[in-house]
Coordinates of C-alpha atoms and ligand atoms in Angstrom, one line a residue:
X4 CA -11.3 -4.2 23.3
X5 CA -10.4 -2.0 20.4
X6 CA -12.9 -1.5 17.7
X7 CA -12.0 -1.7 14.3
X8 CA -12.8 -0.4 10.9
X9 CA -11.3 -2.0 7.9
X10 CA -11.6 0.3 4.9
X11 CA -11.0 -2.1 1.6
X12 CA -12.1 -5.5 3.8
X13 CA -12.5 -7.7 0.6
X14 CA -8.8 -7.1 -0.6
X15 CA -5.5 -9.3 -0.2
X16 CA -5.0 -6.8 2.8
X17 CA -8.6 -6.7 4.1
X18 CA -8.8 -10.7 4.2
X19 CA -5.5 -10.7 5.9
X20 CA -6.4 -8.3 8.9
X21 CA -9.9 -10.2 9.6
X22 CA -8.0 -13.7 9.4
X23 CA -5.7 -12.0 12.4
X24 CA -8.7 -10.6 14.4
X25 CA -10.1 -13.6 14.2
X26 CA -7.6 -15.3 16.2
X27 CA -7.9 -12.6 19.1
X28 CA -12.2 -12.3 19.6
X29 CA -10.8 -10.8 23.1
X30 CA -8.9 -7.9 21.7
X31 CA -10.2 -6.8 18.9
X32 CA -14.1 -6.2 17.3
X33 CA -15.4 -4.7 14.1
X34 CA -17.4 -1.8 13.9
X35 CA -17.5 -1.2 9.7
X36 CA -16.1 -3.1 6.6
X37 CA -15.9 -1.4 3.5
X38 CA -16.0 -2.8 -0.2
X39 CA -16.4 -1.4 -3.5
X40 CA -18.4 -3.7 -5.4
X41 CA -17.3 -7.2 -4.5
X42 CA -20.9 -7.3 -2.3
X43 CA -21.2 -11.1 -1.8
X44 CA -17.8 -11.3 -0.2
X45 CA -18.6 -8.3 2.3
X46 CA -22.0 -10.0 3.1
X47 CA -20.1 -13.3 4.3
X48 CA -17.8 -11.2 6.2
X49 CA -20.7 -9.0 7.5
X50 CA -22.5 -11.9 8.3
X51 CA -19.3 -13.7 10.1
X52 CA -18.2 -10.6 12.1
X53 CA -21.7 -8.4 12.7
X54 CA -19.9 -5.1 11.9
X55 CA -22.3 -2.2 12.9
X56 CA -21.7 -0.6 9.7
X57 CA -20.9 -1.7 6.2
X58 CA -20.0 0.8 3.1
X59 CA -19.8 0.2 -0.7
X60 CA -19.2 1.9 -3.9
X61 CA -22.9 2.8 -5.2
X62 CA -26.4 2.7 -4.7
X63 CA -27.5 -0.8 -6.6
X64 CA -24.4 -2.5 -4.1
X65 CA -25.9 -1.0 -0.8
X66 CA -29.1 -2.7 -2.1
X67 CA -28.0 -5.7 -3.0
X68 CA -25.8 -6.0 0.3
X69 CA -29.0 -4.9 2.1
X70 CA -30.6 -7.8 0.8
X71 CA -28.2 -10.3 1.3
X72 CA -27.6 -9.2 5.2
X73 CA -31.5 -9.2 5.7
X74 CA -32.0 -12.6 4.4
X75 CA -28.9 -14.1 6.7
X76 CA -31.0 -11.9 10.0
X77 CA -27.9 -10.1 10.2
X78 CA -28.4 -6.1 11.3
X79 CA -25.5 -4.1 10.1
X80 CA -26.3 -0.7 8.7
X81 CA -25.7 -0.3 5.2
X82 CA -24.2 2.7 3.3
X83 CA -22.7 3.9 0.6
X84 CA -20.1 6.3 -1.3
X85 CA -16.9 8.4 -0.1
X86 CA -18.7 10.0 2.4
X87 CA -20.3 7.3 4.3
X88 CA -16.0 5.9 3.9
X89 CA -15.2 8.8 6.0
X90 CA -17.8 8.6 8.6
X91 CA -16.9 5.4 9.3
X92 CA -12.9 5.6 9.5
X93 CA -13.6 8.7 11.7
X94 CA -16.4 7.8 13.8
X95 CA -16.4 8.3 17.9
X96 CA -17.1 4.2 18.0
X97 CA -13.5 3.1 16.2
X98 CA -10.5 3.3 17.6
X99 CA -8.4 2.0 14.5
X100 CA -8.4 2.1 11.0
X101 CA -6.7 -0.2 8.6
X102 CA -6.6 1.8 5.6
X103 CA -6.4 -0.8 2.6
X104 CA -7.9 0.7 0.0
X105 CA -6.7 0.7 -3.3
X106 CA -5.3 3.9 -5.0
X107 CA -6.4 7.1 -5.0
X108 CA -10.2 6.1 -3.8
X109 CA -8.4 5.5 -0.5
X110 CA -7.2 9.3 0.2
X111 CA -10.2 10.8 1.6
X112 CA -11.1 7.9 4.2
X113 CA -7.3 7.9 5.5
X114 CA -7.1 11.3 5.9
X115 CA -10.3 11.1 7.9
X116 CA -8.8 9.0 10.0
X117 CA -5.7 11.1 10.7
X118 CA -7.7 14.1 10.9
X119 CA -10.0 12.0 13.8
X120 CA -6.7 11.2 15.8
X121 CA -7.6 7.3 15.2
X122 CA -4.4 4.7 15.0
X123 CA -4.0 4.7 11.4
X124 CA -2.6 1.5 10.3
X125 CA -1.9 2.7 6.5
X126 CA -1.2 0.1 3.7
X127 CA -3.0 2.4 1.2
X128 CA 0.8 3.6 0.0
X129 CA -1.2 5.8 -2.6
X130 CA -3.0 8.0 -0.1
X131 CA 0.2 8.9 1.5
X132 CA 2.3 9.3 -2.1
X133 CA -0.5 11.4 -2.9
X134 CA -0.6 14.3 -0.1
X135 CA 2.8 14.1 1.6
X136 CA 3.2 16.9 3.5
X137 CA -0.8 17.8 4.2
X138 CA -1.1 13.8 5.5
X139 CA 1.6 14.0 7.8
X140 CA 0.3 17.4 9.3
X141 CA -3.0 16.6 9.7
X142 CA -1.5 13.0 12.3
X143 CA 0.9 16.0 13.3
X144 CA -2.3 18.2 14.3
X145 CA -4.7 15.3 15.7
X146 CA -2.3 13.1 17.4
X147 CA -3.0 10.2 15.5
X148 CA -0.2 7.2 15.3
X149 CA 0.1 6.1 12.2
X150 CA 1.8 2.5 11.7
X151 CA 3.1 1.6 8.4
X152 CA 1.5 -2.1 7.2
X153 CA 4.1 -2.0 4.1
X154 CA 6.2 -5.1 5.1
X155 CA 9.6 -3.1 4.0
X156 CA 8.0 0.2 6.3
X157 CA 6.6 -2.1 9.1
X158 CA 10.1 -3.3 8.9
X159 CA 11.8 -0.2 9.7
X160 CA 10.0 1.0 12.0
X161 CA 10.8 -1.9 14.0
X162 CA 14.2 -1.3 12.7
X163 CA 14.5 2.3 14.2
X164 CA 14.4 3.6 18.1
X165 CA 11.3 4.0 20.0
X166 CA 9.6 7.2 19.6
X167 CA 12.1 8.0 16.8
X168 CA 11.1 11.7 15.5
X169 CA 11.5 11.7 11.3
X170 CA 14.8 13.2 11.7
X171 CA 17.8 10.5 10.6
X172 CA 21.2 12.3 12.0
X173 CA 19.2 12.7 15.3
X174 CA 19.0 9.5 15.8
X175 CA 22.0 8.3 14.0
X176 CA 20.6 6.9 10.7
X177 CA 22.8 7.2 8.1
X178 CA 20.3 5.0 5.2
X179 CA 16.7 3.5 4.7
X180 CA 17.6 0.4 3.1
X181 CA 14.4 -0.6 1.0
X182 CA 14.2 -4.3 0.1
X183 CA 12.5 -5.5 -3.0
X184 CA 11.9 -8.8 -4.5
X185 CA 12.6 -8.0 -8.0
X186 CA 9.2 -8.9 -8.8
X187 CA 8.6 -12.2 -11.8
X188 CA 10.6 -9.8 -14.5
X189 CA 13.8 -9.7 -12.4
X190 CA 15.8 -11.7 -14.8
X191 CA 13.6 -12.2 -17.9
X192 CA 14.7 -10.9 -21.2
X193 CA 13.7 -7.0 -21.6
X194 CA 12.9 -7.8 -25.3
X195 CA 10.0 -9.7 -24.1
X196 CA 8.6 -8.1 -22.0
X197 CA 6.1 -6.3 -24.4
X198 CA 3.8 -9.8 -24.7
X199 CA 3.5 -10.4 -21.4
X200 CA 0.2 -11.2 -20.1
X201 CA -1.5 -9.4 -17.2
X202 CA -1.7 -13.0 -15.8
X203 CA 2.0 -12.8 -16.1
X204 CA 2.4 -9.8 -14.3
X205 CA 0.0 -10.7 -11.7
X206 CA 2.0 -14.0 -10.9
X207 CA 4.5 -12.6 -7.9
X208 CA 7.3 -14.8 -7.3
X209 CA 7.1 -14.3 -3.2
X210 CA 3.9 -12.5 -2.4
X211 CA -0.2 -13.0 -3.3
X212 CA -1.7 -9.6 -3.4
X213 CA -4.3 -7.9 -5.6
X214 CA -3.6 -7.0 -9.2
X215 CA -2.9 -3.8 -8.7
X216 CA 0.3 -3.7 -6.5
X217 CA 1.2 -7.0 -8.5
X218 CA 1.4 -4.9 -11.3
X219 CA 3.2 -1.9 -9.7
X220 CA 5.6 -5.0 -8.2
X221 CA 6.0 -6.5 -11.8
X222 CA 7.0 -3.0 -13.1
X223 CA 8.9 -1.8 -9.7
X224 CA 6.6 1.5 -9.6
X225 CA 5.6 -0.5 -6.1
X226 CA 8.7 0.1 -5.0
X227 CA 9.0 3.9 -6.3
X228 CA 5.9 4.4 -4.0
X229 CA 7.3 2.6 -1.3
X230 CA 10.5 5.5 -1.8
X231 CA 7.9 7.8 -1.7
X232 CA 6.4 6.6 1.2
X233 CA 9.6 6.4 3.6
X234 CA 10.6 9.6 2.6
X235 CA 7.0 10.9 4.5
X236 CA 7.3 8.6 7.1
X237 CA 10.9 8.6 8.3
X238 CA 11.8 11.9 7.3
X239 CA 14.5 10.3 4.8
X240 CA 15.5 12.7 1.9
X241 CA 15.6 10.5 -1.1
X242 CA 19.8 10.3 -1.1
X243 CA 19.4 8.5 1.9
X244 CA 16.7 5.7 1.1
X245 CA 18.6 3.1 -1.1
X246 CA 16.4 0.0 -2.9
X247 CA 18.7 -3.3 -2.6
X248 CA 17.2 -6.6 -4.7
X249 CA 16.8 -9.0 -2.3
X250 CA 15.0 -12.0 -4.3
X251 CA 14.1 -14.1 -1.3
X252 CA 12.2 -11.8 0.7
X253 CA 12.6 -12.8 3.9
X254 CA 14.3 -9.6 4.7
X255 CA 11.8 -6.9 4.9
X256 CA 13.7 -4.1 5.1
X257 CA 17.1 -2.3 7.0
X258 CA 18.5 0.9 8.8
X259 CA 21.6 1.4 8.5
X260 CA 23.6 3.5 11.5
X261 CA 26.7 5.7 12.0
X262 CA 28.8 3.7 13.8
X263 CA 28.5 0.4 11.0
X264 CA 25.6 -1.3 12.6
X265 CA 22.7 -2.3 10.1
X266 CA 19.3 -3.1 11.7
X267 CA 17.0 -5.9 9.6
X268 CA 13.7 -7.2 10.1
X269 CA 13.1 -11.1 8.8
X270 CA 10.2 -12.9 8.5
X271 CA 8.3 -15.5 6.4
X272 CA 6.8 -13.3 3.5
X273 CA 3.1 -13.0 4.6
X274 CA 1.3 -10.0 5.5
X275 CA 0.0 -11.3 8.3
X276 CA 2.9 -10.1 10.4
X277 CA 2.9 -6.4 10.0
X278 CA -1.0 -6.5 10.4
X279 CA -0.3 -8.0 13.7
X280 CA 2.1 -5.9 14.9
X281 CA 0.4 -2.8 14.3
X282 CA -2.9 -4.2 15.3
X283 CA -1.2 -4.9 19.0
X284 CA 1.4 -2.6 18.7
X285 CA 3.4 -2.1 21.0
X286 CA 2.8 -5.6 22.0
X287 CA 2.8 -9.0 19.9
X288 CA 0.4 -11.3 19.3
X289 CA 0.2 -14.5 17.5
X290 CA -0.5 -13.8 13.9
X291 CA -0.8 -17.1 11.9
X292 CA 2.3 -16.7 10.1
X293 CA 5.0 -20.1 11.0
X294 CA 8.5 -19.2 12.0
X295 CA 10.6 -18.5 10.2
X296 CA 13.4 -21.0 9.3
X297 CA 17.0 -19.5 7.9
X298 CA 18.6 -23.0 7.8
X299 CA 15.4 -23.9 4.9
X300 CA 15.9 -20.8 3.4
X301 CA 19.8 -21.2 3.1
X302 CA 21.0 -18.2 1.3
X303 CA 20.1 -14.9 1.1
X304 CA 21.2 -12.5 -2.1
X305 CA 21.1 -9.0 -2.8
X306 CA 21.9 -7.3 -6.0
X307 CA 21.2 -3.6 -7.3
X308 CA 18.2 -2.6 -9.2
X309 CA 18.5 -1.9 -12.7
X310 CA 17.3 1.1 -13.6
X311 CA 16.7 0.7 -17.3
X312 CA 15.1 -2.4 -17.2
X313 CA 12.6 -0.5 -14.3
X314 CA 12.1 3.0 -16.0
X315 CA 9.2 3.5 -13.6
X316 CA 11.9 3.2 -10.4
X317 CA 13.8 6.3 -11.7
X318 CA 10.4 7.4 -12.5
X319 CA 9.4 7.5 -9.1
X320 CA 12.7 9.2 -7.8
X321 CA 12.3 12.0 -10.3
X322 CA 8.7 12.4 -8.7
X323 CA 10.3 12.8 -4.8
X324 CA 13.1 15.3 -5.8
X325 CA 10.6 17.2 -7.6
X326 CA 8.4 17.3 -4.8
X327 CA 5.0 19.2 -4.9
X328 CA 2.1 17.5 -7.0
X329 CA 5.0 15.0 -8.6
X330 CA 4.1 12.1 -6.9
X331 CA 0.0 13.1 -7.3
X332 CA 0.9 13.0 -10.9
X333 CA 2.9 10.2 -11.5
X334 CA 0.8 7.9 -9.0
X335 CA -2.7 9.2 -11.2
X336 CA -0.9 8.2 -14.3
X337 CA 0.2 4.8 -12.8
X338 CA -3.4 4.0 -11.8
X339 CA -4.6 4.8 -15.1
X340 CA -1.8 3.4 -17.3
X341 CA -1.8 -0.1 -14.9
X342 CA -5.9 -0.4 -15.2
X343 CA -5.1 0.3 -19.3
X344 CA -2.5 -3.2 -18.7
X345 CA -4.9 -5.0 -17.0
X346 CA -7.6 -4.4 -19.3
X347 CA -5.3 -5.5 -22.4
X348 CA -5.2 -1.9 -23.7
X349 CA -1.8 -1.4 -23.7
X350 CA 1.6 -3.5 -23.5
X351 CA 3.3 -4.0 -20.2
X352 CA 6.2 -1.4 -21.9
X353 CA 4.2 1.2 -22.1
X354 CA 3.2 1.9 -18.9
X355 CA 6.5 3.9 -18.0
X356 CA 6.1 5.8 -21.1
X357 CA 2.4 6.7 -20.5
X358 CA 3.8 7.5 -17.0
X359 CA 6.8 9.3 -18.4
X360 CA 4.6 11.4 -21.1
X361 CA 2.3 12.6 -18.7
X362 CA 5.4 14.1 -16.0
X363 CA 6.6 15.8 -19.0
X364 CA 3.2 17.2 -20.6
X365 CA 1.9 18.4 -16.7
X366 CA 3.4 21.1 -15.1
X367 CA 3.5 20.2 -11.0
X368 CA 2.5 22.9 -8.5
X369 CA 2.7 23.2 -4.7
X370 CA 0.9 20.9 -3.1
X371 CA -0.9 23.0 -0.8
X372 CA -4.1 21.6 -0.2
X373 CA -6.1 18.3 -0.9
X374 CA -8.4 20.2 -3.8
X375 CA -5.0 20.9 -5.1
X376 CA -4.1 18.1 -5.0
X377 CA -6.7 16.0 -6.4
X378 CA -6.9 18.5 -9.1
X379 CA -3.6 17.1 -10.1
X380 CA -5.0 13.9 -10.0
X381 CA -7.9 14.9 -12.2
X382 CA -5.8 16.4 -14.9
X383 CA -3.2 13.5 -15.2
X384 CA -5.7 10.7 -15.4
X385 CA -7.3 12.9 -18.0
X386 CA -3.6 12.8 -19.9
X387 CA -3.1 9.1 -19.3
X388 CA -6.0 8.6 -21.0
X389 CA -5.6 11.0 -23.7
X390 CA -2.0 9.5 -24.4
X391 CA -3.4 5.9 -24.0
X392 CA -6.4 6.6 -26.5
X393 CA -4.5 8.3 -29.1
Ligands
NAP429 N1 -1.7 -7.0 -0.9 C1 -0.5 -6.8 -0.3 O1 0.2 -7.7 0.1 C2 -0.1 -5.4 0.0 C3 1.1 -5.2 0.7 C4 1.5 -3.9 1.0 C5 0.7 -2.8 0.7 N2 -0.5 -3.0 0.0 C6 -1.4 -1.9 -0.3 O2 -2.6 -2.1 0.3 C7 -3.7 -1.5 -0.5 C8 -4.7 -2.6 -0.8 O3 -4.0 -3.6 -1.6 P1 -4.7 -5.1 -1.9 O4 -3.6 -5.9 -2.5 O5 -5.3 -5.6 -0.6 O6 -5.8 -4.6 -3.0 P2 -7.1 -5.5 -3.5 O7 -6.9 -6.9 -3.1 O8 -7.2 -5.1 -4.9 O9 -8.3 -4.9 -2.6 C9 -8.7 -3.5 -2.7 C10 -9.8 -3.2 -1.8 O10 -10.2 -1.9 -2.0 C11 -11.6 -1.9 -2.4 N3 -11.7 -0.8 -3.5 C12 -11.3 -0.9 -4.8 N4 -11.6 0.2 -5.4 C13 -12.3 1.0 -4.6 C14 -12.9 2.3 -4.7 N5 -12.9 3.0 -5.8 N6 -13.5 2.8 -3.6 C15 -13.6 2.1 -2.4 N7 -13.0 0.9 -2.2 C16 -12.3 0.3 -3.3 C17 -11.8 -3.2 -3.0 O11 -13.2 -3.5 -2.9 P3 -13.9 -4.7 -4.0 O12 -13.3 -6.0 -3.4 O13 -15.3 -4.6 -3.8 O14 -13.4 -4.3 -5.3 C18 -11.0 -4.1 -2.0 O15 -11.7 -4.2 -0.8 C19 -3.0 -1.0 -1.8 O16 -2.7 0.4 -1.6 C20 -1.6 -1.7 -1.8 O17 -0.6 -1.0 -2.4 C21 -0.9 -4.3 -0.3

């Protein structure tokens, strides 16, 4: 029985996992959910999967939770704040930690994890964009196994050998070939683009996911992160990750080799899939998801991005080749410039340029340690909202 602890358990991701555990009582229980202030959706899940533990975002939400939990008879303990995230994603009764968090707020609870030596299944991109180097030496140092819930990373790592060790020529990879939709601004007219709604934006042609990523999808900085994110995971320089348009989605990512072959993984677009995989991995399990059907889905395209018309791609490459606290800063800047979007404080266009300002204005450092690091993150979320403001 592995016990798990779902950091971010009301989210697109969060609902996903629990609908998967729910198929497999014999495998797998849960020993904490975590929210941030959606409390009436934790208490349901509290209530349907008795979690020992249960963490939210402040005070007044523990109370309320507390109240809702005591009323239904059900005994989970209720905490809140970041530290009460890291006790439970590191805690001696948890085995595994889906990290599904959104943003920055998930850093400190997923490094927890790796620091703890749990299985980290990470969908919290940000965390990893965020602290590189210092994330991948702390699984490094603790023996953690960290298993990418990205469909396009899930992808290749079922695309690449067993026990493959971050170094491409070693294992003959000659390209990470990063899918991406093209999000519901592939073809529409740049020239519009400043009136679009966050509704808009929000609407994803393949995929239902919180407004956040829908936002990074509908601007392509999802996919920058996702650059980001190879590079740490498969050791990938950023000459060798490539992003191919592939509208359909039913390819979730390839590895190409030296001697011509190119590896793909193909599926029906639903999350469900990599959450199963790395919940059982290295075994499958049923996950809820139908088969997939090529002869329905008929053709499959693929196209090159276009840089111009997504700044915040090339954006997001800059970031990587400059290394250090690049990707800290541009990620902080994204958060804040998409939460200005959503909020109908600025147009959809000017979230590269808020983006863009704040990489020029801030210097980037080494990033040798989470407070430097996060003090990064401090000072460009203090730009972006300077810039955005003024
Ligand atoms: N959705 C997808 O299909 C998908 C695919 C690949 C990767 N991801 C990644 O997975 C992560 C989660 O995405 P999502 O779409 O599931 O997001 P989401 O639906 O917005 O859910 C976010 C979760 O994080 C919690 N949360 C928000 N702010 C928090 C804070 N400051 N402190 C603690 N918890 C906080 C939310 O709690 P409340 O409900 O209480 O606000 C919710 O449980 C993101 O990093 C995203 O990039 C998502």
């Amino acid at each position: 029985m592995q016990r798990i602890t779902i950091l971010g358990a009301t989210g697109s991701i969060g609902v996903s996992t629990l609908d998967v555990i729910a198929r497999h009582p014999d495998r797998y229980s849960v020993y904490a959910l975590t929210a941030h202030s959606r409390v009436e959706a934790l208490a349901a899940q509290c209530i349907q999967f008795r979690p020992a533990r249960a963490v939210v975002g402040s005070a007044d939400a523990a109370d309320q939770l507390g109240a809702l939990l005591r009323a239904a008879g059900c005994k989970t303990d209720v905490e809140w704040g970041e530290a009460a995230l890291c006790s439970v994603s590191s805690a001696a009764e948890t085995d595994a930690v889906m990290a599904a968090i959104v943003g920055a707020a998930g850093l400190a609870p997923t490094l927890a994890a790796a620091r703890a030596g749990k299985k980290v299944m990470l969908a919290n991109k940000e965390a990893l964009v965020m602290s590189g180097q210092l994330f991948m030496d702390a699984v490094a140092a603790s023996g953690a196994v960290l298993l990418p819930i990205d469909s396009e990373h899930n992808a290749i790592f079922q695309c690449l050998p067993q026990g493959y060790g971050r170094v491409p020529a070693a294992a003959g990879v000659t390209k990470i070939l990063l899918t991406a939709s093209g999000g519901p601004f592939l073809k529409r007219d740049v020239a519009t683009l400043e009136n679009v709604t966050p509704d808009e934006a929000c609407k994803h042609p393949k995929w239902v996911m919180g407004r956040k990523i829908s936002v990074d999808s509908a601007t392509m900085m999802n996919k920058g992160l996702e650059v980001i994110e190879a590079h740490w995971l498969f050791g990938a320089p950023a000459e060798q990750i490539d992003v191919v348009i592939h509208p359909q989605s039913v390819i979730h990512s390839m590895v190409s080799y030296s001697d011509g072959s190119v590896l793909a993984e193909l599926g029906n677009p639903d999350m469900r899939t990599p959450i199963a995989h790395a919940l059982a991995y290295p075994e499958r399990i049923a996950s809820g998801v139908a088969q997939l059907d090529l002869t329905q889905v008929g053709t499959l395209q693929f196209e090159q991005p276009d840089f111009k018309r997504f700044p915040c791609l090339a954006l997001a490459f800059e970031a990587l080749r400059a290394g250090g606290t690049a990707p800290a800063l541009l990620n902080a800047a994204n958060e804040v410039a998409v939460q200005a979007f959503l909020d109908e404080r600025i147009g959809f266009r000017r979230i590269d340029r808020v983006i863009a300002q704040v990489m020029e204005e801030l210097p980037h450092g080494a990033a040798s340690s989470i407070e430097a690091v996060m003090a990064q993150d401090a000072l460009a979320r203090l730009a972006a909202e300077r810039i955005i403001s003024g």
